[in-house]
mmCIF file of C-alpha atoms in Angstrom:
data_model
loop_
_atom_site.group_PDB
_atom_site.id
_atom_site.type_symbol
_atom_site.label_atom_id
_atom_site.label_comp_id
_atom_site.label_asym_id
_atom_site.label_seq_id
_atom_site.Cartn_x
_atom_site.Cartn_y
_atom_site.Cartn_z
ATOM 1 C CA UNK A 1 0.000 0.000 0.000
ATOM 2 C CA UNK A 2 1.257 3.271 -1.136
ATOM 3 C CA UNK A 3 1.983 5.931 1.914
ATOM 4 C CA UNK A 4 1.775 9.577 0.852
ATOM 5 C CA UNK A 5 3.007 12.038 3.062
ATOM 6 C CA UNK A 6 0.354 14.916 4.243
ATOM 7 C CA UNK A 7 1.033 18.398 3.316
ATOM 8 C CA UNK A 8 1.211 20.525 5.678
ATOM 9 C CA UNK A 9 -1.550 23.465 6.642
ATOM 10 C CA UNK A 10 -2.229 26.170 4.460
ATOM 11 C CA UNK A 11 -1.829 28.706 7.958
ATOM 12 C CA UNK A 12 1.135 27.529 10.020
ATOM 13 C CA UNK A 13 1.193 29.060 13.414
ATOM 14 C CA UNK A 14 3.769 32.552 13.403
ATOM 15 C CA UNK A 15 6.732 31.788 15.003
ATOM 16 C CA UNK A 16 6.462 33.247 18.552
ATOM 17 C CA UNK A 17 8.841 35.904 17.520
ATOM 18 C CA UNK A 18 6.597 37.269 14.784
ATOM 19 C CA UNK A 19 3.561 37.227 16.828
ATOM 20 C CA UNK A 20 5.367 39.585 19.120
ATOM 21 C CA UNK A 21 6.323 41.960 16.488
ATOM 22 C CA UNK A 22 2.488 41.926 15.177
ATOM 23 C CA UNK A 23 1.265 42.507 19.182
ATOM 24 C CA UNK A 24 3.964 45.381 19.896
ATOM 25 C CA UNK A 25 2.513 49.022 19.480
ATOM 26 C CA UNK A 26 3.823 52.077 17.286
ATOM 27 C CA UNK A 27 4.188 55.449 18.637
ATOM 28 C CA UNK A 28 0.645 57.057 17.682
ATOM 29 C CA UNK A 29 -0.562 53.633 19.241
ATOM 30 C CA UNK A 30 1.044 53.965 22.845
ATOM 31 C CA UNK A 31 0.041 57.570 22.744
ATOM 32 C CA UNK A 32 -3.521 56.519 22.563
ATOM 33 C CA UNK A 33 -3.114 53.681 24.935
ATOM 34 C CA UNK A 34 -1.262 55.693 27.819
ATOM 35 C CA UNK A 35 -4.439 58.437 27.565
ATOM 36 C CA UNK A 36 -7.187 55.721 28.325
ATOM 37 C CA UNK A 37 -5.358 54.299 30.281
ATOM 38 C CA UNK A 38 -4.601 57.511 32.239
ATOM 39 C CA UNK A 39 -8.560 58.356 32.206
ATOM 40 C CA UNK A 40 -9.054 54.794 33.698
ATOM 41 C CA UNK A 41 -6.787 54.670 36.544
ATOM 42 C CA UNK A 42 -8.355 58.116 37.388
ATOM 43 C CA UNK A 43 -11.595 56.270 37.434
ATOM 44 C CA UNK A 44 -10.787 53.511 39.585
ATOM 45 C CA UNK A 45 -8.240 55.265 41.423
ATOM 46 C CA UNK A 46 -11.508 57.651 42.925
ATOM 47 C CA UNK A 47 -13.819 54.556 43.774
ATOM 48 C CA UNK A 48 -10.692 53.641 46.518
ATOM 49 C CA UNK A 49 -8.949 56.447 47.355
ATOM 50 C CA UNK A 50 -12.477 58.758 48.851
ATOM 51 C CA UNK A 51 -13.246 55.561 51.188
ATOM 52 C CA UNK A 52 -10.193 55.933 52.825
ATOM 53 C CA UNK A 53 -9.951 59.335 53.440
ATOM 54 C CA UNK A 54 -13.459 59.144 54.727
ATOM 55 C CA UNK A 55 -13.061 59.688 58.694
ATOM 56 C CA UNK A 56 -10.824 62.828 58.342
ATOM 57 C CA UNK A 57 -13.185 64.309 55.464
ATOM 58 C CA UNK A 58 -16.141 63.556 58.465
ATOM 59 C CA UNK A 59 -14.033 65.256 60.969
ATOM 60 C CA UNK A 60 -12.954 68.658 58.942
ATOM 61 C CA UNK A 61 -16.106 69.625 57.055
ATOM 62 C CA UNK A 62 -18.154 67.901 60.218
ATOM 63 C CA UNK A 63 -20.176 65.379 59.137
ATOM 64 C CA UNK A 64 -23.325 64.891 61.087
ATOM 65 C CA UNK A 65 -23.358 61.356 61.384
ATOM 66 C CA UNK A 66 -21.592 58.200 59.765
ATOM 67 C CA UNK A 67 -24.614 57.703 57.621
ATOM 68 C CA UNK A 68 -24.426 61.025 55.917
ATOM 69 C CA UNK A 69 -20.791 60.850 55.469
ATOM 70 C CA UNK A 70 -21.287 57.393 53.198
ATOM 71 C CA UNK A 71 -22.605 59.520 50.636
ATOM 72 C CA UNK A 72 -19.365 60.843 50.084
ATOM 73 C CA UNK A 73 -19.040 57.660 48.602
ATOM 74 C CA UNK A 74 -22.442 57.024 47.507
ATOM 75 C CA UNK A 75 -23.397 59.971 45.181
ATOM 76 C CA UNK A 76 -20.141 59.151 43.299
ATOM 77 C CA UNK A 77 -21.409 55.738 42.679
ATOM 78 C CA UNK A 78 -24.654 56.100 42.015
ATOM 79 C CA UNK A 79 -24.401 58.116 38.652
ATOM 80 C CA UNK A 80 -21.308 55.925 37.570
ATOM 81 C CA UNK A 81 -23.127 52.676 37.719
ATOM 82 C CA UNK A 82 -27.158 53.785 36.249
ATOM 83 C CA UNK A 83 -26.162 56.711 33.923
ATOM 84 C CA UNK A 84 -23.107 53.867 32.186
ATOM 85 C CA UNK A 85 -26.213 52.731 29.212
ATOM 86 C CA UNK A 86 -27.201 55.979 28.581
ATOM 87 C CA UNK A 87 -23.866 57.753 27.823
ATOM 88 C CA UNK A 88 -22.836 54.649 25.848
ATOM 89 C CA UNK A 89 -25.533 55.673 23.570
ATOM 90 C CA UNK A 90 -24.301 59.170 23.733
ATOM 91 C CA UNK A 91 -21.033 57.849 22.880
ATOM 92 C CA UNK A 92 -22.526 57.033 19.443
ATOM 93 C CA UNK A 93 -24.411 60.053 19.243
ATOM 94 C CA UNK A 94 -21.991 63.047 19.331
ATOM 95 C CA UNK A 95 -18.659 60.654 18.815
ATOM 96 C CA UNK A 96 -16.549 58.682 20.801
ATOM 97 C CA UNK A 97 -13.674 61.162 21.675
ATOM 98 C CA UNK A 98 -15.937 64.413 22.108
ATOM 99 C CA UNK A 99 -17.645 62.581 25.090
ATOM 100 C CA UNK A 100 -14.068 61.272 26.272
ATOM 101 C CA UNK A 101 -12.810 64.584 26.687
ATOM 102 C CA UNK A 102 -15.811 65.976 27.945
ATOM 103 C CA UNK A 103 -16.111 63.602 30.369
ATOM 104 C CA UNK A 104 -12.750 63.789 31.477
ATOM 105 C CA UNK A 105 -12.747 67.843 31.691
ATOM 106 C CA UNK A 106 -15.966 67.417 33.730
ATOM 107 C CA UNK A 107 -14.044 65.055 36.143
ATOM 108 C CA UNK A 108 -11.127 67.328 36.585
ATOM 109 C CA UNK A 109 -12.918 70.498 36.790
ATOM 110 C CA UNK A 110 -15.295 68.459 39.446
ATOM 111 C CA UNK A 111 -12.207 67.109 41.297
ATOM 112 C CA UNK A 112 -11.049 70.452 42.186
ATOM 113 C CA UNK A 113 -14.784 71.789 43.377
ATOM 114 C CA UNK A 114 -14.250 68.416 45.635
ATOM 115 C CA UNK A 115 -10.715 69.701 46.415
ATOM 116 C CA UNK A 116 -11.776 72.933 47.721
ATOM 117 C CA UNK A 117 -15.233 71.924 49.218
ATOM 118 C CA UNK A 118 -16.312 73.966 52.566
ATOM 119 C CA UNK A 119 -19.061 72.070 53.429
ATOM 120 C CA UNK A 120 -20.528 68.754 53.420
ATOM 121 C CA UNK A 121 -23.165 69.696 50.836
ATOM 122 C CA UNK A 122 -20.606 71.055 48.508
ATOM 123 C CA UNK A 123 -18.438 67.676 48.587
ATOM 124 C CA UNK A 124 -21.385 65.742 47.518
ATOM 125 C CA UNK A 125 -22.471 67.967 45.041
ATOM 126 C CA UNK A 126 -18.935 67.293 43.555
ATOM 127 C CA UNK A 127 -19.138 63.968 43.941
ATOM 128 C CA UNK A 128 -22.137 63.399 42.083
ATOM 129 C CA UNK A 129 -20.280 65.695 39.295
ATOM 130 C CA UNK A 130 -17.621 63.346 39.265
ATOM 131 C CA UNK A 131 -19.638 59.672 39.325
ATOM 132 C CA UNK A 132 -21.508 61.631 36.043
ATOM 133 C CA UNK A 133 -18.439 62.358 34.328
ATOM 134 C CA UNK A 134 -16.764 58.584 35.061
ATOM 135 C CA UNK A 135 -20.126 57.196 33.630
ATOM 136 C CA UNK A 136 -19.454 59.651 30.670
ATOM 137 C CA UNK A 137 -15.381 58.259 30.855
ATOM 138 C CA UNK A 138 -15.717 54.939 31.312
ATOM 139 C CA UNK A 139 -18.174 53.321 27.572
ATOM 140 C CA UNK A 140 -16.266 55.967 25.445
ATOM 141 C CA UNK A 141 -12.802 54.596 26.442
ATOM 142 C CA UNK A 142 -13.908 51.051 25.905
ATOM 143 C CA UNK A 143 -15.475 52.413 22.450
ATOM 144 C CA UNK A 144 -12.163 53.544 21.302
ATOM 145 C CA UNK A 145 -9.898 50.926 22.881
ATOM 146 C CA UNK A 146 -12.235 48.626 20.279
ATOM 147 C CA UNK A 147 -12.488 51.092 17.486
ATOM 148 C CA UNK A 148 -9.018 51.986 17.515
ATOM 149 C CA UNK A 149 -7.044 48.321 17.819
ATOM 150 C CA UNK A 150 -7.936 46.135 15.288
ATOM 151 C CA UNK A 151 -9.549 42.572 16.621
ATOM 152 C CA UNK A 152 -6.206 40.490 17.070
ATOM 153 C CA UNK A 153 -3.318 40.448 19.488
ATOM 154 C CA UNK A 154 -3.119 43.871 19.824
ATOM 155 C CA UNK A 155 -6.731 44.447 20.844
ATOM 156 C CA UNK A 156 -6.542 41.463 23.540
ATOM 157 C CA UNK A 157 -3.424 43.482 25.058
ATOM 158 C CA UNK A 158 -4.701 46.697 24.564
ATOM 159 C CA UNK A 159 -7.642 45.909 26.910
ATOM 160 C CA UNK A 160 -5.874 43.795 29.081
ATOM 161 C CA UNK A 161 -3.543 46.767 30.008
ATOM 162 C CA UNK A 162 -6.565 48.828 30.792
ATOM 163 C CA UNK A 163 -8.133 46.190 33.132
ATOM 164 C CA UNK A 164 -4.857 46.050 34.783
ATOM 165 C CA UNK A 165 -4.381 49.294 35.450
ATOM 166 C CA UNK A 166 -8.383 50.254 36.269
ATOM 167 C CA UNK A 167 -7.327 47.479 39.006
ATOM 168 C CA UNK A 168 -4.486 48.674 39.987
ATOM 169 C CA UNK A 169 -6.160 52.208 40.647
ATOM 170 C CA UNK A 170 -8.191 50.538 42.828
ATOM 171 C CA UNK A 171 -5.321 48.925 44.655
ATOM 172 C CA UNK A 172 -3.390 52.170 44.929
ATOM 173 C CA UNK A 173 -6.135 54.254 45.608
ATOM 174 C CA UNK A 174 -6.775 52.150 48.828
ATOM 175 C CA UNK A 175 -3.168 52.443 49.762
ATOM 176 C CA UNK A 176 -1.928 55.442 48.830
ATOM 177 C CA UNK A 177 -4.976 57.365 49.954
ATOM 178 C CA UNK A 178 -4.012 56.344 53.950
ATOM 179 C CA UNK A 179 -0.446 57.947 53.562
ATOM 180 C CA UNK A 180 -1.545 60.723 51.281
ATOM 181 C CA UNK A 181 -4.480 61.708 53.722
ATOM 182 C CA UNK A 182 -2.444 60.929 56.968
ATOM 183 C CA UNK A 183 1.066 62.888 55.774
ATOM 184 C CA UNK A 184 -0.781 65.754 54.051
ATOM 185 C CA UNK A 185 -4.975 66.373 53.900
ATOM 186 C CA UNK A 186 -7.857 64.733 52.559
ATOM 187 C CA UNK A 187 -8.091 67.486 49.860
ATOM 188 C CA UNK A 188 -4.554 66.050 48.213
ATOM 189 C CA UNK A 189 -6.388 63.070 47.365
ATOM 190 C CA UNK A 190 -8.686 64.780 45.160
ATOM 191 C CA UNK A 191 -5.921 67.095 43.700
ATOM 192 C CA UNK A 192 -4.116 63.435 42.490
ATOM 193 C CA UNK A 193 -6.873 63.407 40.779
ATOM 194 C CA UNK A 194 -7.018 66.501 38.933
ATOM 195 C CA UNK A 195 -3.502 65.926 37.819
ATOM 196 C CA UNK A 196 -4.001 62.944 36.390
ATOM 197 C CA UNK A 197 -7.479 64.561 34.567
ATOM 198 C CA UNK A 198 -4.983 67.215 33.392
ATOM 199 C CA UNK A 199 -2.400 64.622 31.951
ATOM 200 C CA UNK A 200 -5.258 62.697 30.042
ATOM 201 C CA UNK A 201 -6.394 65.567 28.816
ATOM 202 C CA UNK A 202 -3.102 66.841 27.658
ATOM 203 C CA UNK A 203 -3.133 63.231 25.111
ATOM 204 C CA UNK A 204 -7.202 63.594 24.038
ATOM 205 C CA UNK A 205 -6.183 65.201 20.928
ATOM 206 C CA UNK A 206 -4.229 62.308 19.880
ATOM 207 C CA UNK A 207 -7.404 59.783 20.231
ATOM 208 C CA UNK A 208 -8.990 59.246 17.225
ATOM 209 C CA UNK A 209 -12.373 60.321 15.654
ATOM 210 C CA UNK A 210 -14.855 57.917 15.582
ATOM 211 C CA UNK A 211 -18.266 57.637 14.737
ATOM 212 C CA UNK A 212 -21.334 55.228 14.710
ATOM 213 C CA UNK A 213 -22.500 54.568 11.468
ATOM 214 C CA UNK A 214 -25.699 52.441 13.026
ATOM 215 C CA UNK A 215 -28.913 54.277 11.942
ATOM 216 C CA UNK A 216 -30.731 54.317 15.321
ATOM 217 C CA UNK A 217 -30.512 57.784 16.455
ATOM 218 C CA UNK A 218 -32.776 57.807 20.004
ATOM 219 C CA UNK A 219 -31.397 57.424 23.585
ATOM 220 C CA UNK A 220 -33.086 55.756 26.752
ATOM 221 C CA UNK A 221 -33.690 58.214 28.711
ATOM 222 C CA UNK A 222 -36.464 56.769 30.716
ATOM 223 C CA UNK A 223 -34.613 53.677 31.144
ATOM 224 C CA UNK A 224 -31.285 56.287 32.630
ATOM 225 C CA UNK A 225 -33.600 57.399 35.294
ATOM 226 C CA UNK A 226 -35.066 54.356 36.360
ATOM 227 C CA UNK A 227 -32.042 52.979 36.814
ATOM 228 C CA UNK A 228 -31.179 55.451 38.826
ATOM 229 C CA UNK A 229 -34.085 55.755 41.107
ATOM 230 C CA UNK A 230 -33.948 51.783 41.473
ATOM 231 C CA UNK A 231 -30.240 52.217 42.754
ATOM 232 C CA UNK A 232 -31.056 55.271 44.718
ATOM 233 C CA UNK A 233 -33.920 53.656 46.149
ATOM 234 C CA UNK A 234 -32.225 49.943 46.904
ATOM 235 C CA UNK A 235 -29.013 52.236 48.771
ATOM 236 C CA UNK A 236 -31.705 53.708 51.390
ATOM 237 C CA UNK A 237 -33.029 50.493 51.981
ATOM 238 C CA UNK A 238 -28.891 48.669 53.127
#
């Protein structure tokens, strides 16, 4: 019985070499990549760093009670997690990086209200500012991340990098806010984060422009502000 040899596949795997040099980024690409990533770690950086400084915020602007002082906290998350569908729509709407560096400008300019906050009602105030402009941060820089890496290695890194570093704002937040708070004042904490809305700010021109071509031009309003009342309503109730 003749034996024939098989051929071999039409798509050998890349050497791992080569699928290195397709997965490393160029310039423009880092540029765009350091800016959402920036924007990111400002985002996650706030969720951690407020909840640590929270005694010695209760203690200068004089809290009433611990239960009004949570909302430090609370008015920031609120408008992060219910308003996240509605500005993804918006995203589409009005373009990927205008809402990027709108939301990001919002966040800074909100970050140093919070900075310079007299009064409990103030802080919240900004604080609510803030959670708004993360929601507006947060489906634009995914939108762009996607948009602007092609679906392949450099994609899968590209968002991996961001997930790392959203997580390690968390991580530093929670750290770095004891030392910065205990060696300095509450108020630094929130300056951090005007710097680092100033920095991604500084690299928003270098995003690109990008548009939905989708045909659907309506947003869910309605659904924005049930989702918020739902939230609002189930963070009495705990």
């Amino acid at each position: 019985m003749a034996v024939t040899e098989s051929s071999p596949p039409a798509h050998a795997a890349a050497p791992p070499g080569d699928a290195a040099g397709v997965a490393a980024f160029a310039a423009r690409e880092w540029l765009v990549l350091i800016t959402l990533c920036c924007a990111t770690f400002m985002c996650g950086l706030d969720f951690s760093v407020v909840t640590v400084a929270l005694p010695e915020i209760g203690t200068a602007l004089g809290f009433s009670s611990a239960g009004s002082l949570q909302w430090v906290a609370t008015a920031s998350l609120l408008p992060s997690a219910s308003l996240l569908p509605l500005f993804a729509r918006v995203a589409d709407l009005i373009g990927r990086k205008r809402l990027f560096t709108l939301g990001v400008a919002v966040f800074t300019l909100f970050s140093l209200g919070a900075a310079l906050a007299d009064s409990p009602g103030v802080l919240i105030a900004t604080r609510v500012g803030q959670g708004t402009a993360a929601a507006m941060i947060a489906p634009a820089a995914i939108a762009l991340l996607t948009g602007y890496f092609r679906e392949g290695p450099k994609r899968a890194r590209a968002l991996g990098l961001n997930g790392a570093v959203m997580s390690l704002g968390f991580v530093l937040g929670a750290l770095g806010g004891g030392v910065v708070t205990s060696g300095l004042s509450w108020r630094w904490t929130m300056v951090v984060l005007c710097v680092m809305g100033a920095l991604a700010l500084a690299g928003a021109p270098a995003l690109p422009s990008i548009e939905e071509s989708g045909t659907a031009r309506r947003m869910d309003v309605p659904g924005a502000v049930l989702a918020t009342c739902c939230l609002l309503y189930t963070s009495r109730c705990v």
